Amino acid sequence: MSFYQLVKSSPDYKNYAFQISVSKCGESESKGSHTFSIAWGDLRFENNNITYNKCIIHSSMFIVLDGKSSTCNFSTFRENNQTKSVSLYFGSNSDSEVQTVSYCNVIGNKCETDDDQVLFLCRFNTTVDHCVFLNNTAKYMFWIFFEDCTLTITDSCIQSNSKTGSGTLKLIIENISQFDSFDCFKEPKLMTVKVSRFCSFAEFSNVLFTKK
């Protein structure tokens, strides 16, 4: 485990992770787990880069809510590699909470494709908006764990919407005008995205979206 941030199980305790980079941690995809874990309290995750990490499981992120809804915004999860399932995990101790993931990049992350490996798991109602899911490897992109849970994806670039689990996946993407994956992931020095309401971007950066 590279980074673990935990507070007492109460929404009165602030649990913020802002402007953190966790990069190039782990020896291989066959050792260790949990690149970045954050749990409980009034949880906020913003402007972070989790990139180029290696471990067995949860190579991108592991979040657990307990008592309050949470946001994960303006962050990049890129080229994190693992052998087991679930690169990004969003869990909760209550089904009344909502996780919102906004303006995030999930690009080039790898799980194995045998044994039904999954990239993104949510165990409660989750909203994804204005995000990019591009060039990721897994048997399924999304796992909605419980039958009464819904993953709602709006105004986002999703190369694959394959899903498993008993929950519901809702795609609302009317506002995407043009998505050209060739333009979105060019050479290591250049990326551009042609999507309405998204930031225009030319110079290479780990963060594709920037907060104004």
CSV table of C-alpha atoms in Angstrom, one decimal:
chain,number,residue,atom,x,y,z
A,1,MET,CA,0.0,0.0,0.0
A,2,SER,CA,1.4,3.4,-1.0
A,3,PHE,CA,-0.9,5.8,0.6
A,4,TYR,CA,-3.8,5.3,3.1
A,5,GLN,CA,-5.8,8.2,4.6
A,6,LEU,CA,-8.4,7.3,7.3
A,7,VAL,CA,-10.4,9.4,9.8
A,8,LYS,CA,-12.9,8.4,12.4
A,9,SER,CA,-16.2,7.1,11.2
A,10,SER,CA,-18.2,10.3,11.3
A,11,PRO,CA,-19.1,13.0,8.8
A,12,ASP,CA,-17.9,15.6,11.3
A,13,TYR,CA,-14.3,14.8,10.5
A,14,LYS,CA,-12.8,16.3,7.3
A,15,ASN,CA,-11.0,13.9,5.1
A,16,TYR,CA,-9.6,15.8,2.1
A,17,ALA,CA,-7.0,14.8,-0.5
A,18,PHE,CA,-6.1,17.8,-2.7
A,19,GLN,CA,-3.2,18.2,-5.2
A,20,ILE,CA,-1.5,14.9,-4.5
A,21,SER,CA,0.5,12.8,-6.9
A,22,VAL,CA,1.2,9.1,-6.4
A,23,SER,CA,3.3,7.9,-9.3
A,24,LYS,CA,5.6,5.0,-10.2
A,25,CYS,CA,4.9,3.0,-7.0
A,26,GLY,CA,5.1,-0.7,-6.9
A,27,GLU,CA,7.6,-3.2,-8.2
A,28,SER,CA,5.3,-5.3,-10.4
A,29,GLU,CA,1.7,-6.2,-11.0
A,30,SER,CA,2.1,-9.4,-8.9
A,31,LYS,CA,3.0,-7.7,-5.6
A,32,GLY,CA,1.2,-5.4,-3.2
A,33,SER,CA,-2.2,-3.7,-3.3
A,34,HIS,CA,-4.0,-0.4,-2.9
A,35,THR,CA,-2.0,2.5,-4.5
A,36,PHE,CA,-4.2,5.2,-2.9
A,37,SER,CA,-6.9,4.4,-0.3
A,38,ILE,CA,-9.1,7.0,1.5
A,39,ALA,CA,-12.0,6.2,3.8
A,40,TRP,CA,-14.7,7.7,6.0
A,41,GLY,CA,-15.6,11.2,7.2
A,42,ASP,CA,-16.4,14.2,5.0
A,43,LEU,CA,-14.4,12.9,2.1
A,44,ARG,CA,-13.2,15.1,-0.8
A,45,PHE,CA,-10.8,14.0,-3.5
A,46,GLU,CA,-9.7,16.8,-5.9
A,47,ASN,CA,-6.9,17.7,-8.4
A,48,ASN,CA,-4.9,14.5,-7.9
A,49,ASN,CA,-2.7,12.4,-10.2
A,50,ILE,CA,-2.5,8.7,-9.7
A,51,THR,CA,-0.3,7.5,-12.5
A,52,TYR,CA,2.1,4.7,-13.6
A,53,ASN,CA,1.6,2.5,-10.6
A,54,LYS,CA,1.8,-1.3,-10.3
A,55,CYS,CA,0.2,-3.8,-7.8
A,56,ILE,CA,-2.1,-6.8,-7.7
A,57,ILE,CA,-5.4,-5.0,-7.0
A,58,HIS,CA,-6.8,-1.4,-6.7
A,59,SER,CA,-3.9,0.2,-8.6
A,60,SER,CA,-5.8,3.4,-9.2
A,61,MET,CA,-8.0,4.2,-6.2
A,62,PHE,CA,-9.9,2.8,-3.3
A,63,ILE,CA,-12.6,5.0,-1.6
A,64,VAL,CA,-15.0,4.0,1.2
A,65,LEU,CA,-17.7,6.4,2.4
A,66,ASP,CA,-19.4,6.3,5.8
A,67,GLY,CA,-22.0,8.8,6.7
A,68,LYS,CA,-21.8,11.4,3.9
A,69,SER,CA,-21.8,11.7,0.1
A,70,SER,CA,-18.5,12.5,-1.6
A,71,THR,CA,-16.9,14.0,-4.7
A,72,CYS,CA,-13.9,12.9,-6.8
A,73,ASN,CA,-13.1,15.8,-9.1
A,74,PHE,CA,-10.5,17.0,-11.6
A,75,SER,CA,-8.2,14.0,-11.2
A,76,THR,CA,-6.3,11.7,-13.5
A,77,PHE,CA,-5.9,7.9,-13.2
A,78,ARG,CA,-3.5,6.9,-16.0
A,79,GLU,CA,-1.5,3.8,-16.9
A,80,ASN,CA,-1.9,2.0,-13.6
A,81,ASN,CA,-1.4,-1.8,-14.1
A,82,GLN,CA,-2.6,-4.8,-12.1
A,83,THR,CA,-3.4,-8.5,-12.5
A,84,LYS,CA,-6.6,-8.8,-10.5
A,85,SER,CA,-10.0,-7.1,-10.8
A,86,VAL,CA,-11.1,-3.5,-9.9
A,87,SER,CA,-8.6,-0.7,-10.6
A,88,LEU,CA,-11.0,2.0,-9.2
A,89,TYR,CA,-13.2,1.0,-6.2
A,90,PHE,CA,-16.0,3.1,-4.8
A,91,GLY,CA,-17.6,1.6,-1.7
A,92,SER,CA,-19.8,2.7,1.2
A,93,ASN,CA,-21.2,1.6,4.5
A,94,SER,CA,-24.6,3.1,3.6
A,95,ASP,CA,-26.8,2.8,0.5
A,96,SER,CA,-28.1,6.4,1.1
A,97,GLU,CA,-24.8,8.1,0.1
A,98,VAL,CA,-23.9,9.2,-3.5
A,99,GLN,CA,-20.4,9.3,-5.0
A,100,THR,CA,-19.9,11.9,-7.7
A,101,VAL,CA,-17.0,11.6,-10.1
A,102,SER,CA,-16.5,14.7,-12.3
A,103,TYR,CA,-13.9,16.0,-14.8
A,104,CYS,CA,-11.6,13.0,-14.4
A,105,ASN,CA,-9.5,11.1,-16.8
A,106,VAL,CA,-9.3,7.3,-16.7
A,107,ILE,CA,-6.8,6.5,-19.4
A,108,GLY,CA,-4.6,3.5,-20.3
A,109,ASN,CA,-5.2,1.5,-17.1
A,110,LYS,CA,-4.8,-2.3,-17.3
A,111,CYS,CA,-6.4,-5.2,-15.6
A,112,GLU,CA,-6.2,-8.7,-17.0
A,113,THR,CA,-9.1,-9.9,-19.2
A,114,ASP,CA,-9.5,-13.4,-17.9
A,115,ASP,CA,-11.6,-14.3,-14.9
A,116,ASP,CA,-14.0,-11.3,-15.5
A,117,GLN,CA,-11.7,-8.5,-14.3
A,118,VAL,CA,-13.3,-5.1,-14.0
A,119,LEU,CA,-11.9,-1.6,-14.2
A,120,PHE,CA,-14.5,0.5,-12.2
A,121,LEU,CA,-16.6,-0.9,-9.3
A,122,CYS,CA,-19.3,1.0,-7.4
A,123,ARG,CA,-21.3,-0.5,-4.5
A,124,PHE,CA,-23.8,2.3,-4.2
A,125,ASN,CA,-25.4,5.0,-6.4
A,126,THR,CA,-22.7,6.8,-8.3
A,127,THR,CA,-22.7,9.6,-10.9
A,128,VAL,CA,-19.9,10.1,-13.5
A,129,ASP,CA,-20.0,13.3,-15.5
A,130,HIS,CA,-17.6,15.0,-17.9
A,131,CYS,CA,-15.0,12.2,-17.7
A,132,VAL,CA,-12.9,10.4,-20.2
A,133,PHE,CA,-12.5,6.6,-20.2
A,134,LEU,CA,-10.0,5.7,-22.9
A,135,ASN,CA,-7.7,2.9,-23.9
A,136,ASN,CA,-8.3,0.9,-20.7
A,137,THR,CA,-8.0,-2.9,-20.6
A,138,ALA,CA,-10.4,-5.1,-18.6
A,139,LYS,CA,-13.1,-7.8,-19.3
A,140,TYR,CA,-15.7,-5.3,-18.1
A,141,MET,CA,-15.4,-1.5,-17.7
A,142,PHE,CA,-18.0,-1.2,-15.0
A,143,TRP,CA,-19.3,-3.4,-12.1
A,144,ILE,CA,-22.5,-2.2,-10.4
A,145,PHE,CA,-22.5,-4.4,-7.4
A,146,PHE,CA,-26.0,-4.3,-5.9
A,147,GLU,CA,-29.3,-4.7,-7.7
A,148,ASP,CA,-30.7,-1.4,-6.2
A,149,CYS,CA,-27.6,0.6,-7.2
A,150,THR,CA,-27.4,2.8,-10.3
A,151,LEU,CA,-24.3,4.1,-12.1
A,152,THR,CA,-25.3,7.2,-14.1
A,153,ILE,CA,-22.8,8.4,-16.8
A,154,THR,CA,-23.5,11.8,-18.4
A,155,ASP,CA,-21.6,14.0,-20.9
A,156,SER,CA,-18.6,11.7,-20.9
A,157,CYS,CA,-16.3,9.9,-23.4
A,158,ILE,CA,-16.7,6.2,-22.8
A,159,GLN,CA,-15.0,3.8,-25.3
A,160,SER,CA,-16.7,0.8,-23.8
A,161,ASN,CA,-19.8,0.6,-21.6
A,162,SER,CA,-19.5,-3.1,-20.9
A,163,LYS,CA,-20.8,-3.9,-17.4
A,164,THR,CA,-21.4,-6.7,-15.0
A,165,GLY,CA,-23.2,-7.0,-11.7
A,166,SER,CA,-26.9,-6.7,-10.9
A,167,GLY,CA,-27.2,-2.9,-10.8
A,168,THR,CA,-28.3,-0.5,-13.5
A,169,LEU,CA,-26.1,1.5,-15.9
A,170,LYS,CA,-27.6,4.7,-17.3
A,171,LEU,CA,-25.8,6.5,-20.1
A,172,ILE,CA,-26.9,10.1,-20.9
A,173,ILE,CA,-24.5,11.4,-23.5
A,174,GLU,CA,-26.6,13.7,-25.7
A,175,ASN,CA,-24.2,16.6,-25.2
A,176,ILE,CA,-21.2,14.9,-26.8
A,177,SER,CA,-20.9,16.4,-30.3
A,178,GLN,CA,-17.6,14.9,-31.6
A,179,PHE,CA,-15.4,12.3,-30.0
A,180,ASP,CA,-12.4,11.2,-32.0
A,181,SER,CA,-10.2,8.8,-30.0
A,182,PHE,CA,-7.4,9.4,-32.5
A,183,ASP,CA,-7.3,13.0,-31.5
A,184,CYS,CA,-7.9,12.3,-27.8
A,185,PHE,CA,-4.8,10.2,-27.3
A,186,LYS,CA,-2.0,11.3,-29.6
A,187,GLU,CA,1.7,10.9,-29.1
A,188,PRO,CA,3.1,11.2,-25.5
A,189,LYS,CA,3.5,15.0,-26.1
A,190,LEU,CA,0.0,15.8,-27.3
A,191,MET,CA,-3.7,15.2,-26.5
A,192,THR,CA,-6.8,17.0,-27.7
A,193,VAL,CA,-10.4,16.4,-27.1
A,194,LYS,CA,-13.2,17.6,-29.3
A,195,VAL,CA,-16.2,17.4,-27.0
A,196,SER,CA,-18.7,20.2,-26.2
A,197,ARG,CA,-18.4,21.7,-22.8
A,198,PHE,CA,-15.0,20.3,-22.3
A,199,CYS,CA,-11.8,22.3,-22.0
A,200,SER,CA,-9.7,22.7,-25.1
A,201,PHE,CA,-6.3,21.2,-24.6
A,202,ALA,CA,-3.1,21.0,-26.7
A,203,GLU,CA,0.0,20.7,-24.5
A,204,PHE,CA,0.6,17.4,-22.8
A,205,SER,CA,-0.3,17.2,-19.2
A,206,ASN,CA,-1.2,14.4,-16.7
A,207,VAL,CA,-4.4,16.4,-16.0
A,208,LEU,CA,-6.6,16.7,-19.1
A,209,PHE,CA,-9.2,18.8,-17.3
A,210,THR,CA,-8.2,21.8,-15.2
A,211,LYS,CA,-10.4,23.6,-12.7
A,212,LYS,CA,-10.9,27.3,-13.5
